[in-house]
Short mmCIF file of C-alpha atoms in Angstrom, two decimals:
data_model
loop_
_atom_site.label_atom_id
_atom_site.label_comp_id
_atom_site.label_asym_id
_atom_site.label_seq_id
_atom_site.Cartn_x
_atom_site.Cartn_y
_atom_site.Cartn_z
CA UNK A 1 -22.67 -37.68 14.63
CA UNK A 2 -19.08 -36.16 13.40
CA UNK A 3 -18.74 -32.53 11.42
CA UNK A 4 -16.34 -32.47 8.41
CA UNK A 5 -12.53 -32.18 9.38
CA UNK A 6 -10.97 -29.62 8.69
CA UNK A 7 -6.95 -29.47 7.86
CA UNK A 8 -4.61 -28.07 10.55
CA UNK A 9 -1.39 -25.80 11.00
CA UNK A 10 0.86 -28.42 12.87
CA UNK A 11 3.76 -29.83 11.10
CA UNK A 12 3.56 -26.36 8.46
CA UNK A 13 6.97 -25.87 7.28
CA UNK A 14 8.79 -22.78 7.94
CA UNK A 15 7.77 -19.64 6.58
CA UNK A 16 10.33 -19.22 3.87
CA UNK A 17 9.64 -22.92 2.41
CA UNK A 18 5.87 -22.82 2.66
CA UNK A 19 5.87 -19.06 1.09
CA UNK A 20 8.32 -20.47 -2.29
CA UNK A 21 4.82 -23.08 -3.05
CA UNK A 22 2.08 -20.10 -2.34
CA UNK A 23 4.19 -18.13 -5.54
CA UNK A 24 4.05 -20.80 -7.38
CA UNK A 25 0.57 -20.62 -7.33
CA UNK A 26 -0.65 -17.99 -9.57
CA UNK A 27 -4.59 -18.83 -8.94
CA UNK A 28 -3.45 -17.70 -5.51
CA UNK A 29 -2.08 -14.33 -6.21
CA UNK A 30 -4.64 -13.39 -8.34
CA UNK A 31 -7.57 -14.21 -5.49
CA UNK A 32 -5.10 -12.43 -3.41
CA UNK A 33 -3.80 -9.33 -5.66
CA UNK A 34 -8.04 -8.68 -6.21
CA UNK A 35 -9.67 -9.55 -2.64
CA UNK A 36 -6.94 -7.23 -0.87
CA UNK A 37 -7.28 -4.19 -3.45
CA UNK A 38 -11.04 -4.27 -3.21
CA UNK A 39 -10.87 -4.36 0.80
CA UNK A 40 -8.50 -1.27 0.72
CA UNK A 41 -10.24 0.97 -1.69
CA UNK A 42 -13.20 0.85 0.87
CA UNK A 43 -11.69 0.92 3.76
CA UNK A 44 -9.55 3.73 2.15
CA UNK A 45 -12.87 5.47 1.06
CA UNK A 46 -14.23 4.87 4.73
CA UNK A 47 -11.65 5.99 6.71
CA UNK A 48 -11.14 9.47 4.54
CA UNK A 49 -14.71 10.38 5.70
CA UNK A 50 -12.45 10.60 8.99
CA UNK A 51 -11.89 14.38 9.98
CA UNK A 52 -10.01 13.11 13.11
CA UNK A 53 -8.71 9.57 12.07
CA UNK A 54 -5.51 9.97 13.81
CA UNK A 55 -7.36 11.38 16.96
CA UNK A 56 -10.03 8.10 17.33
CA UNK A 57 -6.59 5.66 16.31
CA UNK A 58 -4.85 7.24 19.27
CA UNK A 59 -8.28 6.48 21.65
CA UNK A 60 -8.60 3.38 20.50
CA UNK A 61 -4.99 2.52 21.51
CA UNK A 62 -5.43 4.13 25.35
CA UNK A 63 -8.04 2.22 25.76
CA UNK A 64 -6.84 -0.87 25.21
CA UNK A 65 -3.49 0.07 26.77
CA UNK A 66 -5.54 1.46 29.87
CA UNK A 67 -6.83 -2.52 30.15
CA UNK A 68 -3.42 -3.89 29.64
CA UNK A 69 -1.80 -2.25 32.52
CA UNK A 70 -4.33 -2.92 34.81
CA UNK A 71 -5.71 -6.15 33.28
CA UNK A 72 -5.55 -8.37 36.68
CA UNK A 73 -7.85 -5.64 38.37
CA UNK A 74 -10.14 -5.60 35.06
CA UNK A 75 -10.49 -9.64 35.03
CA UNK A 76 -11.73 -9.89 38.35
CA UNK A 77 -14.30 -7.07 37.75
CA UNK A 78 -15.28 -8.76 34.66
CA UNK A 79 -15.62 -12.49 36.48
CA UNK A 80 -18.46 -10.63 39.40
CA UNK A 81 -19.98 -9.22 36.91
CA UNK A 82 -20.64 -11.92 34.71
CA UNK A 83 -21.28 -14.10 37.91
CA UNK A 84 -23.95 -11.65 39.34
CA UNK A 85 -25.60 -11.87 35.86
CA UNK A 86 -26.21 -15.50 36.33
CA UNK A 87 -23.43 -16.56 33.92
CA UNK A 88 -20.96 -19.57 34.74
CA UNK A 89 -16.81 -18.50 34.59
CA UNK A 90 -14.52 -20.90 34.00
CA UNK A 91 -10.43 -20.15 33.65
CA UNK A 92 -8.05 -21.50 30.48
CA UNK A 93 -4.75 -21.52 31.08
CA UNK A 94 -4.30 -23.01 27.89
CA UNK A 95 -5.60 -24.71 25.04
CA UNK A 96 -6.15 -28.08 26.56
CA UNK A 97 -7.97 -27.13 29.56
CA UNK A 98 -10.23 -24.33 27.63
CA UNK A 99 -10.98 -27.52 25.21
CA UNK A 100 -12.10 -29.61 28.45
CA UNK A 101 -14.44 -27.68 29.69
CA UNK A 102 -16.29 -26.86 26.62
CA UNK A 103 -16.21 -30.80 26.11
CA UNK A 104 -17.50 -31.73 29.63
CA UNK A 105 -20.58 -28.31 29.28
CA UNK A 106 -21.57 -30.18 25.96
CA UNK A 107 -21.20 -34.21 27.89
CA UNK A 108 -23.17 -32.44 30.32
CA UNK A 109 -26.60 -31.06 28.26
CA UNK A 110 -25.74 -34.93 26.29
CA UNK A 111 -25.59 -32.54 22.73
CA UNK A 112 -23.66 -34.17 19.64
CA UNK A 113 -23.45 -30.93 18.02
CA UNK A 114 -23.25 -27.34 18.28
CA UNK A 115 -23.29 -23.87 15.98
CA UNK A 116 -20.09 -21.87 15.77
CA UNK A 117 -19.93 -17.69 15.63
CA UNK A 118 -17.25 -16.89 14.00
CA UNK A 119 -14.20 -17.14 16.53
CA UNK A 120 -10.45 -17.20 16.24
CA UNK A 121 -10.01 -17.74 19.87
CA UNK A 122 -11.64 -21.04 18.96
CA UNK A 123 -9.27 -21.81 16.01
CA UNK A 124 -6.03 -20.99 18.29
CA UNK A 125 -7.02 -23.82 20.74
CA UNK A 126 -8.09 -26.08 18.21
CA UNK A 127 -12.00 -26.70 19.47
CA UNK A 128 -13.15 -28.16 16.37
CA UNK A 129 -11.09 -31.01 16.37
CA UNK A 130 -11.22 -31.40 20.03
CA UNK A 131 -14.88 -31.22 19.59
CA UNK A 132 -14.95 -34.02 16.96
CA UNK A 133 -12.64 -36.36 18.95
CA UNK A 134 -15.71 -36.58 21.86
CA UNK A 135 -17.57 -37.16 18.95
CA UNK A 136 -19.71 -33.76 18.91
CA UNK A 137 -19.73 -32.17 15.40
CA UNK A 138 -18.95 -28.48 15.62
CA UNK A 139 -20.85 -26.61 12.78
CA UNK A 140 -19.43 -22.99 11.26
CA UNK A 141 -22.21 -20.75 10.06
CA UNK A 142 -20.03 -18.03 9.13
CA UNK A 143 -20.40 -18.19 5.36
CA UNK A 144 -16.71 -17.80 4.83
CA UNK A 145 -15.79 -20.37 7.97
CA UNK A 146 -18.34 -22.70 6.16
CA UNK A 147 -16.41 -22.79 3.10
CA UNK A 148 -13.18 -23.76 4.82
CA UNK A 149 -14.79 -25.88 6.96
CA UNK A 150 -16.82 -28.09 3.84
CA UNK A 151 -13.63 -27.97 1.57
CA UNK A 152 -11.64 -29.44 4.42
CA UNK A 153 -9.11 -26.47 3.67
CA UNK A 154 -7.36 -23.91 6.52
CA UNK A 155 -8.17 -19.60 7.15
CA UNK A 156 -5.97 -18.11 5.47
CA UNK A 157 -6.95 -14.32 6.56
CA UNK A 158 -8.03 -13.04 9.76
CA UNK A 159 -11.99 -11.86 8.47
CA UNK A 160 -12.42 -13.41 5.14
CA UNK A 161 -11.34 -17.18 5.61
CA UNK A 162 -11.77 -18.22 2.69
CA UNK A 163 -9.59 -15.19 0.61
CA UNK A 164 -7.91 -18.01 -1.62
CA UNK A 165 -10.93 -19.01 -3.09
CA UNK A 166 -12.73 -17.99 -5.81
CA UNK A 167 -16.34 -17.94 -6.97
CA UNK A 168 -15.54 -21.39 -8.92
CA UNK A 169 -14.31 -23.22 -6.17
CA UNK A 170 -16.52 -22.14 -3.29
CA UNK A 171 -19.56 -23.19 -5.76
CA UNK A 172 -17.96 -27.04 -6.43
CA UNK A 173 -17.00 -27.92 -2.70
CA UNK A 174 -20.61 -26.60 -2.04
CA UNK A 175 -21.54 -28.81 -4.62
CA UNK A 176 -19.62 -31.90 -3.75
CA UNK A 177 -20.03 -31.68 0.66
CA UNK A 178 -23.14 -29.99 1.11
CA UNK A 179 -25.10 -33.18 0.71
CA UNK A 180 -22.50 -34.89 2.51
CA UNK A 181 -23.43 -33.23 6.03
CA UNK A 182 -26.62 -31.51 5.85
CA UNK A 183 -29.47 -30.11 3.65
CA UNK A 184 -27.27 -30.47 -0.11
CA UNK A 185 -26.84 -27.51 -2.93
CA UNK A 186 -29.49 -26.96 -5.29
CA UNK A 187 -29.07 -28.22 -8.66
CA UNK A 188 -28.87 -25.54 -10.08
CA UNK A 189 -26.32 -23.73 -8.33
CA UNK A 190 -24.62 -21.04 -10.43
CA UNK A 191 -21.45 -18.84 -8.49
CA UNK A 192 -23.18 -15.67 -7.57
CA UNK A 193 -22.52 -14.55 -4.68
CA UNK A 194 -26.34 -14.43 -4.05
CA UNK A 195 -27.03 -17.46 -5.03
CA UNK A 196 -24.13 -19.41 -3.24
CA UNK A 197 -25.05 -16.78 0.06
CA UNK A 198 -28.43 -18.54 -0.92
CA UNK A 199 -27.63 -22.22 -0.45
CA UNK A 200 -25.16 -21.60 2.63
CA UNK A 201 -28.95 -19.80 4.74
CA UNK A 202 -30.18 -23.12 4.11
CA UNK A 203 -28.03 -25.36 4.39
CA UNK A 204 -27.95 -23.60 8.07
CA UNK A 205 -31.20 -22.49 9.08
CA UNK A 206 -31.78 -26.61 9.84
CA UNK A 207 -28.90 -26.58 12.16
CA UNK A 208 -29.51 -23.11 13.68
CA UNK A 209 -33.12 -24.69 14.27
CA UNK A 210 -32.02 -27.54 16.04
CA UNK A 211 -28.73 -27.48 17.81
CA UNK A 212 -29.04 -27.01 21.80
CA UNK A 213 -25.98 -25.62 22.46
CA UNK A 214 -23.55 -22.39 20.63
CA UNK A 215 -20.09 -21.75 21.09
CA UNK A 216 -19.06 -18.72 20.32
CA UNK A 217 -15.93 -15.97 21.06
CA UNK A 218 -16.22 -12.18 22.00
CA UNK A 219 -15.25 -9.06 20.39
CA UNK A 220 -14.78 -6.85 23.34
CA UNK A 221 -15.71 -7.84 27.27
CA UNK A 222 -17.00 -5.18 28.98
CA UNK A 223 -15.83 -4.99 32.31
CA UNK A 224 -18.14 -3.10 34.53
CA UNK A 225 -21.02 -4.69 33.15
CA UNK A 226 -20.17 -8.58 32.07
CA UNK A 227 -21.53 -7.53 28.92
CA UNK A 228 -19.81 -9.53 25.86
CA UNK A 229 -19.86 -8.06 22.23
CA UNK A 230 -19.81 -9.90 19.04
CA UNK A 231 -20.09 -7.79 15.48
CA UNK A 232 -20.48 -9.41 12.36
CA UNK A 233 -22.18 -9.08 8.67
CA UNK A 234 -24.51 -11.91 8.17
CA UNK A 235 -26.94 -12.61 10.58
CA UNK A 236 -25.86 -16.19 11.70
CA UNK A 237 -23.95 -15.08 15.23
CA UNK A 238 -27.38 -13.48 16.11
CA UNK A 239 -28.85 -16.66 15.29
CA UNK A 240 -26.16 -18.18 17.26
CA UNK A 241 -25.89 -16.09 20.67
CA UNK A 242 -30.38 -16.43 20.69
CA UNK A 243 -31.90 -19.40 19.99
CA UNK A 244 -29.92 -22.53 21.37
CA UNK A 245 -30.86 -22.92 25.36
CA UNK A 246 -27.09 -22.63 25.86
CA UNK A 247 -23.62 -20.94 25.23
CA UNK A 248 -20.39 -21.24 25.78
CA UNK A 249 -17.88 -17.87 24.83
CA UNK A 250 -14.27 -18.63 24.78
CA UNK A 251 -12.60 -15.46 25.40
CA UNK A 252 -8.57 -14.13 25.35
CA UNK A 253 -8.39 -12.60 28.54
CA UNK A 254 -6.95 -9.41 25.81
CA UNK A 255 -10.50 -8.99 24.88
CA UNK A 256 -11.20 -6.32 27.99
CA UNK A 257 -12.06 -3.25 28.26
CA UNK A 258 -12.95 -1.60 31.09
CA UNK A 259 -16.12 0.43 30.94
CA UNK A 260 -19.04 0.50 28.52
CA UNK A 261 -17.76 4.10 27.37
CA UNK A 262 -14.96 2.95 26.41
CA UNK A 263 -16.34 0.85 23.69
CA UNK A 264 -17.41 3.94 21.59
CA UNK A 265 -13.66 4.44 19.68
CA UNK A 266 -13.45 0.74 19.16
CA UNK A 267 -16.63 0.30 17.66
CA UNK A 268 -16.01 3.15 15.55
CA UNK A 269 -12.87 2.05 14.41
CA UNK A 270 -13.26 -2.15 13.72
CA UNK A 271 -15.66 -1.70 11.24
CA UNK A 272 -13.59 0.82 9.20
CA UNK A 273 -10.74 -0.90 9.34
CA UNK A 274 -11.80 -4.33 9.04
CA UNK A 275 -14.67 -4.69 6.33
CA UNK A 276 -14.65 -0.53 4.78
CA UNK A 277 -18.00 -0.18 6.35
CA UNK A 278 -19.72 3.04 8.71
CA UNK A 279 -21.08 0.24 11.21
CA UNK A 280 -21.28 -3.85 11.95
CA UNK A 281 -24.44 -4.67 10.32
CA UNK A 282 -25.24 -6.85 13.64
CA UNK A 283 -23.44 -6.08 16.98
CA UNK A 284 -24.58 -7.82 19.75
CA UNK A 285 -24.00 -7.66 23.31
CA UNK A 286 -25.71 -9.53 25.94
CA UNK A 287 -24.99 -9.92 29.73
CA UNK A 288 -25.99 -13.22 31.35
CA UNK A 289 -28.94 -14.54 31.25
CA UNK A 290 -32.26 -12.57 30.30
CA UNK A 291 -34.77 -15.05 31.98
CA UNK A 292 -37.30 -16.24 29.03
CA UNK A 293 -34.87 -14.74 26.66
CA UNK A 294 -32.25 -16.37 24.70
CA UNK A 295 -30.08 -18.73 26.55
CA UNK A 296 -30.67 -19.89 30.15
CA UNK A 297 -27.48 -20.77 30.52
CA UNK A 298 -24.39 -18.81 30.02
CA UNK A 299 -20.87 -20.37 29.97
CA UNK A 300 -17.72 -17.63 30.00
CA UNK A 301 -14.08 -19.51 29.38
CA UNK A 302 -11.52 -16.82 30.00
CA UNK A 303 -8.15 -18.25 28.29
CA UNK A 304 -4.74 -17.37 28.53
CA UNK A 305 -2.66 -19.62 26.46
CA UNK A 306 -0.20 -17.94 26.26
CA UNK A 307 -1.42 -14.15 26.55
CA UNK A 308 0.19 -13.74 30.32
CA UNK A 309 3.56 -15.00 28.14
CA UNK A 310 2.96 -11.64 25.57
CA UNK A 311 1.87 -9.58 28.64
CA UNK A 312 5.21 -9.85 29.99
CA UNK A 313 6.93 -8.26 27.22
CA UNK A 314 7.61 -4.70 27.55
CA UNK A 315 8.05 -4.00 23.32
CA UNK A 316 5.69 -7.08 22.50
CA UNK A 317 2.84 -6.41 24.63
CA UNK A 318 1.18 -4.06 22.21
CA UNK A 319 0.41 -6.85 20.13
CA UNK A 320 -2.45 -7.33 22.87
CA UNK A 321 -4.40 -4.43 21.73
CA UNK A 322 -5.07 -5.73 18.43
CA UNK A 323 -8.67 -5.74 17.70
CA UNK A 324 -8.30 -8.09 14.76
CA UNK A 325 -9.50 -5.95 12.08
CA UNK A 326 -6.92 -7.75 9.38
CA UNK A 327 -6.23 -4.11 7.99
CA UNK A 328 -2.48 -5.03 8.36
CA UNK A 329 -2.47 -8.45 6.00
CA UNK A 330 -4.36 -6.25 3.18
CA UNK A 331 -2.30 -3.77 2.87
CA UNK A 332 0.92 -5.77 3.65
CA UNK A 333 3.21 -6.69 0.43
CA UNK A 334 3.86 -10.05 1.89
CA UNK A 335 0.81 -11.46 2.47
CA UNK A 336 -0.54 -10.07 -0.52
CA UNK A 337 1.97 -12.79 -2.74
CA UNK A 338 2.15 -15.99 -0.42
CA UNK A 339 -1.40 -15.45 1.30
CA UNK A 340 -1.78 -17.07 4.99
CA UNK A 341 -1.04 -20.16 5.14
CA UNK A 342 1.98 -20.22 4.26
CA UNK A 343 2.68 -18.40 8.26
CA UNK A 344 1.35 -21.58 9.30
CA UNK A 345 -0.96 -20.45 11.99
CA UNK A 346 -4.22 -19.85 12.48
CA UNK A 347 -2.92 -15.54 13.12
CA UNK A 348 -1.63 -15.07 9.36
CA UNK A 349 0.15 -11.71 8.38
CA UNK A 350 1.88 -8.54 10.31
CA UNK A 351 -0.09 -9.42 13.44
CA UNK A 352 0.40 -12.69 12.86
CA UNK A 353 4.66 -12.48 12.37
CA UNK A 354 3.95 -10.99 15.89
CA UNK A 355 1.08 -12.74 18.10
CA UNK A 356 2.17 -16.24 17.31
CA UNK A 357 5.91 -15.69 18.65
CA UNK A 358 4.87 -14.10 21.49
CA UNK A 359 1.75 -16.15 22.34
CA UNK A 360 4.40 -19.04 22.20
CA UNK A 361 7.76 -18.05 22.67
CA UNK A 362 10.37 -18.33 20.11
CA UNK A 363 12.37 -21.78 19.64
CA UNK A 364 11.10 -23.81 17.01
CA UNK A 365 11.59 -23.29 13.41
CA UNK A 366 8.88 -22.65 12.05
CA UNK A 367 7.77 -19.63 14.93
CA UNK A 368 11.37 -18.41 14.36
CA UNK A 369 11.16 -17.76 10.56
CA UNK A 370 7.56 -15.54 10.97
CA UNK A 371 9.29 -12.59 12.05
CA UNK A 372 11.72 -12.52 9.32
CA UNK A 373 8.67 -12.84 7.11
CA UNK A 374 8.22 -8.66 6.49
CA UNK A 375 9.79 -5.79 4.43
CA UNK A 376 9.92 -3.99 7.42
CA UNK A 377 7.85 -1.09 4.96
CA UNK A 378 5.71 0.12 8.32
CA UNK A 379 2.25 -0.18 5.88
CA UNK A 380 1.24 -2.43 8.49
CA UNK A 381 1.85 0.61 11.40
CA UNK A 382 0.09 2.97 9.27
CA UNK A 383 -3.10 0.90 9.30
CA UNK A 384 -3.21 -0.41 12.82
CA UNK A 385 -6.40 1.49 14.07
CA UNK A 386 -4.94 0.87 17.38
CA UNK A 387 -1.72 1.82 16.87
CA UNK A 388 0.40 -1.41 17.06
CA UNK A 389 3.93 -0.46 16.13
CA UNK A 390 4.19 -4.25 14.21
CA UNK A 391 7.77 -3.32 12.74
CA UNK A 392 9.32 -2.02 16.03
CA UNK A 393 8.56 -5.91 17.61
CA UNK A 394 9.30 -7.64 14.23
CA UNK A 395 12.88 -6.18 14.94
CA UNK A 396 12.16 -7.28 18.69
CA UNK A 397 11.72 -10.69 18.38
CA UNK A 398 14.36 -11.04 15.36
CA UNK A 399 16.39 -9.96 18.29
CA UNK A 400 15.22 -13.32 20.42
CA UNK A 401 15.79 -15.99 17.52
CA UNK A 402 19.34 -14.63 17.69
CA UNK A 403 20.31 -14.65 20.79
CA UNK A 404 18.06 -18.08 21.32
CA UNK A 405 21.17 -19.30 19.03
CA UNK A 406 24.22 -17.76 20.51
CA UNK A 407 25.09 -20.72 22.55
CA UNK A 408 24.38 -23.30 19.29
CA UNK A 409 27.44 -25.88 18.90
CA UNK A 410 27.21 -25.21 15.24
CA UNK A 411 26.82 -21.87 14.27
CA UNK A 412 25.17 -20.45 10.97
CA UNK A 413 26.83 -18.72 8.65
CA UNK A 414 25.10 -15.38 9.00
CA UNK A 415 26.69 -15.95 12.94
CA UNK A 416 30.55 -16.06 11.32
CA UNK A 417 30.09 -14.12 9.50
CA UNK A 418 28.94 -11.31 12.40
CA UNK A 419 32.14 -13.29 14.87
CA UNK A 420 34.43 -12.61 11.89
CA UNK A 421 33.37 -8.74 11.52
CA UNK A 422 33.64 -8.40 14.70
CA UNK A 423 37.11 -9.77 15.80
CA UNK A 424 38.31 -7.68 12.20
CA UNK A 425 36.76 -4.36 13.46
CA UNK A 426 37.57 -5.09 17.92
CA UNK A 427 41.58 -4.04 16.39
CA UNK A 428 42.69 -1.00 14.64
CA UNK A 429 45.77 -2.75 13.03
CA UNK A 430 43.68 -6.15 12.14
CA UNK A 431 40.80 -3.84 10.73
CA UNK A 432 43.87 -2.54 8.02
CA UNK A 433 45.17 -5.92 7.15
CA UNK A 434 42.02 -7.21 6.36
CA UNK A 435 41.10 -3.81 4.67
CA UNK A 436 45.48 -4.26 3.00
CA UNK A 437 44.07 -7.92 1.67
CA UNK A 438 40.62 -6.53 0.72
CA UNK A 439 41.55 -3.84 -1.79
CA UNK A 440 44.13 -6.51 -3.49
CA UNK A 441 41.31 -8.90 -3.66
CA UNK A 442 39.27 -5.63 -5.50
CA UNK A 443 42.50 -5.02 -7.69
CA UNK A 444 43.08 -8.42 -8.98
CA UNK A 445 38.90 -8.43 -9.69
CA UNK A 446 38.85 -5.55 -11.24
CA UNK A 447 41.84 -6.36 -13.81
CA UNK A 448 39.98 -9.35 -15.32
CA UNK A 449 37.07 -6.98 -15.45
CA UNK A 450 34.68 -8.21 -12.60
CA UNK A 451 32.99 -5.49 -10.68
CA UNK A 452 30.15 -8.47 -8.77
CA UNK A 453 30.88 -11.38 -6.99
CA UNK A 454 28.43 -13.33 -8.74
CA UNK A 455 26.92 -16.16 -7.44
CA UNK A 456 28.14 -17.46 -3.91
CA UNK A 457 28.78 -20.72 -3.15
CA UNK A 458 26.85 -22.72 -0.55
CA UNK A 459 24.42 -20.77 1.93
CA UNK A 460 25.48 -17.67 0.28
CA UNK A 461 23.70 -18.40 -2.08
CA UNK A 462 20.24 -17.63 -0.48
CA UNK A 463 21.57 -14.21 -0.73
CA UNK A 464 23.37 -13.24 -3.64
CA UNK A 465 20.43 -15.01 -6.06
CA UNK A 466 18.82 -12.05 -5.77
CA UNK A 467 21.26 -9.19 -5.28
CA UNK A 468 24.82 -8.24 -6.30
CA UNK A 469 27.81 -8.49 -4.31
CA UNK A 470 30.14 -4.89 -5.53
CA UNK A 471 33.77 -6.73 -5.93
CA UNK A 472 36.07 -5.09 -2.83
CA UNK A 473 37.56 -1.50 -3.29
CA UNK A 474 40.48 -1.30 -4.91
CA UNK A 475 41.49 1.45 -2.08
CA UNK A 476 39.94 1.50 1.44
CA UNK A 477 38.75 4.48 2.59
CA UNK A 478 41.70 5.17 5.51
CA UNK A 479 44.21 4.60 2.20
CA UNK A 480 42.42 7.40 -0.11
CA UNK A 481 42.68 9.79 3.51
CA UNK A 482 46.55 9.02 3.86
CA UNK A 483 47.01 9.25 0.08
CA UNK A 484 44.99 12.70 -0.32
CA UNK A 485 45.74 14.17 3.39
CA UNK A 486 42.33 13.94 4.22
CA UNK A 487 40.74 14.69 0.60
CA UNK A 488 42.91 18.23 0.58
CA UNK A 489 45.32 17.19 -2.60
CA UNK A 490 44.07 14.98 -5.65
#
């Protein structure tokens, strides 16, 4: 049995190319503008109710920062706590190792299908594809993830993966695909949200009752008790975490918090910043195995996959504080116009623009384009509940991208321009000669009635397509200074 094949981000073009395609899709832009606008409004309302919101942000950031500063100690403690409560702990250095662990567990129990709780980390490692290659169907049970999977699509938002779809599109996906992989959609299916949710509920119920193995992620992992936490809004997570015989949870190592008490600010920040709710409808916690209650075999896969690389970056490590709320996406003017697919990764938007290069490293053209997918307006930092200074990290990563090209055999036009500027500014006499030539050029252009250089040919066209490049001034500042005796005479 195999599940419905989904798309893949492998081979996606660099952000400027992908964004140009997205900008031409007017329906996509309409869907995004409407959805992000609604989420922003709900978030603003519930955040406005909290008198000490900034203090709460500081507390949440401090919890995550303390955990990251002593991550090695907390991970060892988490492993010991989980093991003491009957769970089996696995360590995975990368996606391949994590996928192999999950596939081996599924094969050991002779299962040919698993149900899944919505999980960014399983998308990051392409677990569904790995399971499918082994003949195991992975059924997404989150409504938005189900829409993406049935549509053979890709997620475009951290919280609402199908944000790029409208109700009519979802209805057609359900009518066309549900019957191919399970219970079909009813003949009288409409595009009313409650009706669509009901069709999904009926379609998934048989899978919940049949599946013997489930896969989840975790929003948080408490080191001192060995407790994993999943927050969600639909109840599908609760079904996956309680009904199957075997539960495998794949957890990024950055999800650790030291103590149960330190969950408090995070569980108050997350729902307000993500869904615009005061609290999550479902907050599920489980600690190992409880005889006669829930899964009787629990595996926890602690995943690195580039996280230690990010942790070693003193400026970039703050990105590991991310609690995957998506607040930065919902306020980003770039994301609102291009959507998530343009980022070419499971993690889109401002956090994806820094997290992907930090996890993967720079050097790939697609990844290298992401730190530039921002206007640096700072809205993302203001919205982030754990105070990740995304603009600071974006600038930091841009410098790494530039440094990676310093030894290129054929330098980029931008590098040639700056080298020329460095040559001129490096010597006063050279700068004086350049300024004089520039003044002559400025006088010639103005005699011809031109105040702008217009559209430059070749590589310069990318700059002048959207900006006016003024003609050089007819007189440099130093010439003016000498002529007017420092401004003392006309």
